[in-house]
Structure formats: C-alpha cells, structure tokens
Coordinates of C-alpha atoms in Angstrom, one line a residue:
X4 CA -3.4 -10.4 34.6
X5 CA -4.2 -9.0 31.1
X6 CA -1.5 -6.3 30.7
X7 CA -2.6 -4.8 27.2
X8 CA -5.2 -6.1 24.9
X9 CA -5.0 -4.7 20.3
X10 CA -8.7 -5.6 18.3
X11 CA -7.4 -6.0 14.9
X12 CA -8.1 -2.7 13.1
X13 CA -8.0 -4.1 9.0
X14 CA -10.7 -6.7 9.0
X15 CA -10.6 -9.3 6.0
X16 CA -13.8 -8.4 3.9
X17 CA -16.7 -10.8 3.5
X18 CA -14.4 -13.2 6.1
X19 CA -14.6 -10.9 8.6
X20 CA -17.4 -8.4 7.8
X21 CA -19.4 -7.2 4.8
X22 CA -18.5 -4.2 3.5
X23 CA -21.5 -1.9 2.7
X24 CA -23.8 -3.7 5.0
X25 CA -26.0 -1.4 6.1
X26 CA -27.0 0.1 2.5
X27 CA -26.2 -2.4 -0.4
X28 CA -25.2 -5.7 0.6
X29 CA -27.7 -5.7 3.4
X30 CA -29.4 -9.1 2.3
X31 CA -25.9 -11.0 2.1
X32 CA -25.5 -12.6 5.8
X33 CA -29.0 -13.9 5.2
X34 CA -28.0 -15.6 2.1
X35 CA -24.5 -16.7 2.9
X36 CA -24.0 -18.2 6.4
X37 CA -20.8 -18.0 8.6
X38 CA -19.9 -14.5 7.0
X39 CA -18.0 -12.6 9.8
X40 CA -19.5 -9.3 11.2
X41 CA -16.9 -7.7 13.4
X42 CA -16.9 -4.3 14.1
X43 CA -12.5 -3.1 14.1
X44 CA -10.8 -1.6 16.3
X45 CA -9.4 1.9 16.6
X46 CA -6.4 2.2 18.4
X47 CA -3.2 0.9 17.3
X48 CA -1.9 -0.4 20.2
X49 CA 2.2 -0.3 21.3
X50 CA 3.1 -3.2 23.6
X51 CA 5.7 -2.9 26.2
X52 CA 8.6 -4.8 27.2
X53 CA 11.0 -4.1 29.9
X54 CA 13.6 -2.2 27.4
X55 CA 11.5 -1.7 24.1
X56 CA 7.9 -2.0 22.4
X57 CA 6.5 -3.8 19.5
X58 CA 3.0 -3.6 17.7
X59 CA 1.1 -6.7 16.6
X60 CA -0.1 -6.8 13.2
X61 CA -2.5 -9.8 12.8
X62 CA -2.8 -11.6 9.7
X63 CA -3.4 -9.8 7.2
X64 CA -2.6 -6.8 8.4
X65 CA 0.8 -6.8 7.5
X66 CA 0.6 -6.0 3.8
X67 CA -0.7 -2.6 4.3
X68 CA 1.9 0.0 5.1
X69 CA 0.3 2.9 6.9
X70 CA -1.2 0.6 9.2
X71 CA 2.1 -0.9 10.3
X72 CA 3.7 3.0 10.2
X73 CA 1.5 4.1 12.5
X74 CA 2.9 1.6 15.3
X75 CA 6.5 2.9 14.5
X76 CA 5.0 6.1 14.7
X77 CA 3.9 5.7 18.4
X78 CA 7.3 4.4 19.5
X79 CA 7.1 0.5 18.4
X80 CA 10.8 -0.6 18.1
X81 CA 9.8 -4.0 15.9
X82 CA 7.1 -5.5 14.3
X83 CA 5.4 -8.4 15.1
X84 CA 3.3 -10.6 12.9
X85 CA 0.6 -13.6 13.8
X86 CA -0.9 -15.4 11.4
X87 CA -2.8 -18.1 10.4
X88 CA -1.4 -19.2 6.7
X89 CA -3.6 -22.9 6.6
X90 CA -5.8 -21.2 4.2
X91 CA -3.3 -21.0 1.7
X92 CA -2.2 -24.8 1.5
X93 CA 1.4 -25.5 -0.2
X94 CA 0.7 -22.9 -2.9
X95 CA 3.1 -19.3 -4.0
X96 CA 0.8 -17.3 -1.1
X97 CA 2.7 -18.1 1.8
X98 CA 5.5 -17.1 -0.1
X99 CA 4.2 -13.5 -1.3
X100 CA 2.7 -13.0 2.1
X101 CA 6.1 -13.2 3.7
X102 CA 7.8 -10.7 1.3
X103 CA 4.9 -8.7 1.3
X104 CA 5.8 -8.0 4.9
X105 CA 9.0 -7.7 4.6
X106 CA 9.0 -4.5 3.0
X107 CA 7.5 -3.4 6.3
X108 CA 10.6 -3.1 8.1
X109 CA 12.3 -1.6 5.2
X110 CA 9.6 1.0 5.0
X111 CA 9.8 1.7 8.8
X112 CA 13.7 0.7 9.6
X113 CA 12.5 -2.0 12.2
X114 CA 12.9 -5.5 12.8
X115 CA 9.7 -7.6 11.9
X116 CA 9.2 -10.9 14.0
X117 CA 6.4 -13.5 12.5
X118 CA 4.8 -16.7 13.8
X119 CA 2.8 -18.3 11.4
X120 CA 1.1 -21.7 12.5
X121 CA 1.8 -23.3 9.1
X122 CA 4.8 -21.2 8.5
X123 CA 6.7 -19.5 7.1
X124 CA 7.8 -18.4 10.9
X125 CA 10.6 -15.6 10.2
X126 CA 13.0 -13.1 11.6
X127 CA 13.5 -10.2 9.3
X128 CA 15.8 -7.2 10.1
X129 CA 15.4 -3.8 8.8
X130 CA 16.9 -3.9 5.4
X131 CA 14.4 -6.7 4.5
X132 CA 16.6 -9.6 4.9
X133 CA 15.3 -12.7 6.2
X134 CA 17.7 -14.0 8.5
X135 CA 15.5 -16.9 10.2
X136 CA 12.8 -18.9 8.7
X137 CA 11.3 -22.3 9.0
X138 CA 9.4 -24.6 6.4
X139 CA 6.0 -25.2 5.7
X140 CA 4.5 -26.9 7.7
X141 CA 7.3 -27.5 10.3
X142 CA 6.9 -28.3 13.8
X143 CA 9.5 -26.7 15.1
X144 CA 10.7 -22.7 16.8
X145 CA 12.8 -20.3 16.4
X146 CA 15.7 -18.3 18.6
X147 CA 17.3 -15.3 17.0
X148 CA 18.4 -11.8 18.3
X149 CA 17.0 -8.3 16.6
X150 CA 18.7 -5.2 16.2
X151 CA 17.2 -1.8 15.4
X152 CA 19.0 1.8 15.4
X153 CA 17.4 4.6 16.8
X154 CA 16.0 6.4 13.7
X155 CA 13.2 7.5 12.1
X156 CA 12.6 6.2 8.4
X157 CA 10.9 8.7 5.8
X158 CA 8.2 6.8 5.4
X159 CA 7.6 6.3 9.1
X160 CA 7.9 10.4 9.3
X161 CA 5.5 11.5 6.4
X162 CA 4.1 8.7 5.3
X163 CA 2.8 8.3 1.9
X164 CA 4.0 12.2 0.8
X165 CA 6.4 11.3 -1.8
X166 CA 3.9 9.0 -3.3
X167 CA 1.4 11.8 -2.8
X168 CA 4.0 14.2 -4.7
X169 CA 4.9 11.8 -7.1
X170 CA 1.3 11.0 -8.3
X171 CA 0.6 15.0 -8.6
X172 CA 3.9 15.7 -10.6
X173 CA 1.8 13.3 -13.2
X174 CA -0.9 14.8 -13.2
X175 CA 0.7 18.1 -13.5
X176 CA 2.9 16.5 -16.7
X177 CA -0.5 14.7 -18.1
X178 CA -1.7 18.5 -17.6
X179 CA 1.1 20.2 -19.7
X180 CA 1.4 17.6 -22.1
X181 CA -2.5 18.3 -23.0
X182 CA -1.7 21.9 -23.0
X183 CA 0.9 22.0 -25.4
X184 CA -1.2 19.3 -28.0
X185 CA -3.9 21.6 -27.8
X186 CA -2.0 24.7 -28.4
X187 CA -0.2 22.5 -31.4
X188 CA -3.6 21.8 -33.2
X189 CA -4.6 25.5 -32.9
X190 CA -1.6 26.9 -34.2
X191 CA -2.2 24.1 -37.2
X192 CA -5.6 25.9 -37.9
X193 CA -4.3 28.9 -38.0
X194 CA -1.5 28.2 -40.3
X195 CA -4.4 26.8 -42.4
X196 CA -6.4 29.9 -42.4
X197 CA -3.4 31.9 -43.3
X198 CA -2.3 30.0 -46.1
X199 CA -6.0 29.9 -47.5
X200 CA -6.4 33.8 -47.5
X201 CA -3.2 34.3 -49.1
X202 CA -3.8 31.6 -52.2
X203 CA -7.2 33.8 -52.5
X204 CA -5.1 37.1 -52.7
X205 CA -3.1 35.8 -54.9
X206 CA -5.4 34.5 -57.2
X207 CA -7.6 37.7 -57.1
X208 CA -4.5 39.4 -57.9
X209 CA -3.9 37.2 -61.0
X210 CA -7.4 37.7 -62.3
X211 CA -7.0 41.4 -62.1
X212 CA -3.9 41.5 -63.8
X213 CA -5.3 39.3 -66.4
X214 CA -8.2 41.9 -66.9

C-alpha cells in the first residue's frame, strides 16, 4: 500500500531536463543523448509518522533553502535527505554537500537525517552539529535518536525577508552615496563660478582705478 508518494520539485539541469527547451535550446536532446526531460513536481509533500512528520528532500535538493522551508512550513518536524553521492568520487563534494545541508536545520531549527549510498550518511540536529556520520564508501548503518523543540525559526516564518531587507538597505546606501557625490561635484562648480566672477570684478576694478 503506497501511503504517500513526493516528485522531486528542483530538477538537476541538463541531468534532468533542459532548461529553455521549448524556445532556445530546443535542438539540444537531439544532439546530446541520455539528457533527462522530467517535468517537477509541485507539491511539497509532508510525510507522516505515528507522532511526527518529515519532508524528503532528494539529492540535490537540499542545498536550496526555501525549498526545504517550505516543508517546515507545512508542519515537517525533521528533514530527511536521499542521495546518490557516486558522481562525486573520493573528491571535497561530498564534503560540501553535507555542510551545505546542514545549514538546513540551522535555518529551520529541525533535525536533518541523510542516507547517501556512497556516504556521507549523517544525523545532524538543529544547531548544525553532526552528531552521526559514516565514511566514504562504507557499508555499514546508522542508529541515533533526534530531538526538535516546538518552535518556529525566523527563517522558517518569513523566509528570505531579512535578506530581502538587507539587499534594499544597499541599494538605498549605494543610492545616497551617489546623491551626496553628485551634490559634492555641483557645489565644486559652483565654487568655481564664484571665484571666477569675483577675480573679474576685481580686476575690472583695478583697471578702473588705474584709469
């Protein structure tokens, strides 16, 4: 009995479709074969177990943050993260991938729980903290316990806003700081203009005298 179903909703470009298929990049699946073309899903879907819920973010998924907020955001008490890490080999991705979605649960205050098939499997709690993890390319499972509080994050409540706030209080500074450099080199012209008229006053008033 399938008891919930989630169609990954971040596709992998060019692995998993082509972005700007229909109008520029039409010609590429003839060109290229085995290029992906998967239409994504929609709905971020909350699992349920008898006491809490969780959302699956697959692959990839996990290093963007709004996607994984918008689980929390429907009630998901932890995080959990499938992936398939082979493509990487022994090299520093595994590595970044794993931190990468870690700041998930810092973002959201929520447990994140990962099974990679080549590792790195992990347990991370809400403060970012790995507290379980197995090796590369270690056969091998593991058992841990997660804890959440019942809170709401920030991040989980409004989202990108402070970024959003951030990014406009530079604009506005940019703004001012054009302002007041523009302002500067007009009051430098003008200081010009007033000196130059008052050398010619004076030296018309020289040449009368002198006549």
């Amino acid at each position: 009995e399938v008891l919930g179903y989630y169609d990954k909703m971040q596709l992998a470009p060019f692995g998993e479709y082509i972005p700007f298929h229909d109008s520029v990049l039409f010609f590429l699946d003839k060109l290229v074969e085995g290029i992906g073309d998967f239409a994504a899903g929609t709905e971020p879907t909350v699992f349920s177990l008898p006491r809490e819920k969780f959302g699956v973010l697959i692959c990839y998924e996990g290093i963007f943050p709004d996607l994984a907020r918008r689980f929390v955001a429907r009630g998901a008490n932890f995080l959990v993260n499938i992936t398939n890490d082979a493509w990487f080999g022994r090299t520093s991705a595994p590595y970044q991938h794993l931190v990468m979605e870690a700041m998930r649960a810092v973002e959201n205050r929520v447990p994140l729980v990962r099974a990679a098939n080549t590792g790195f499997s992990a347990v991370v709690d809400l403060d970012g903290r790995v507290r379980s993890q197995t090796a590369l390319y270690e056969t091998t499972f593991l058992v841990a316990e997660v804890a959440w509080p019942q809170v709401t994050s920030f991040y989980t409540a409004h989202g990108d806003l402070f970024a959003h706030l951030c990014a406009l209080a530079t604009v506005g500074m940019l703004g001012y700081g054009y302002y007041r450099m523009t302002n500067a080199k007009c009051g430098v012209r003008n200081k010009g203009t007033l000196l130059s008229l008052s050398v010619r006053s004076a030296e018309s008033g020289v040449r009368l005298r002198t006549e």
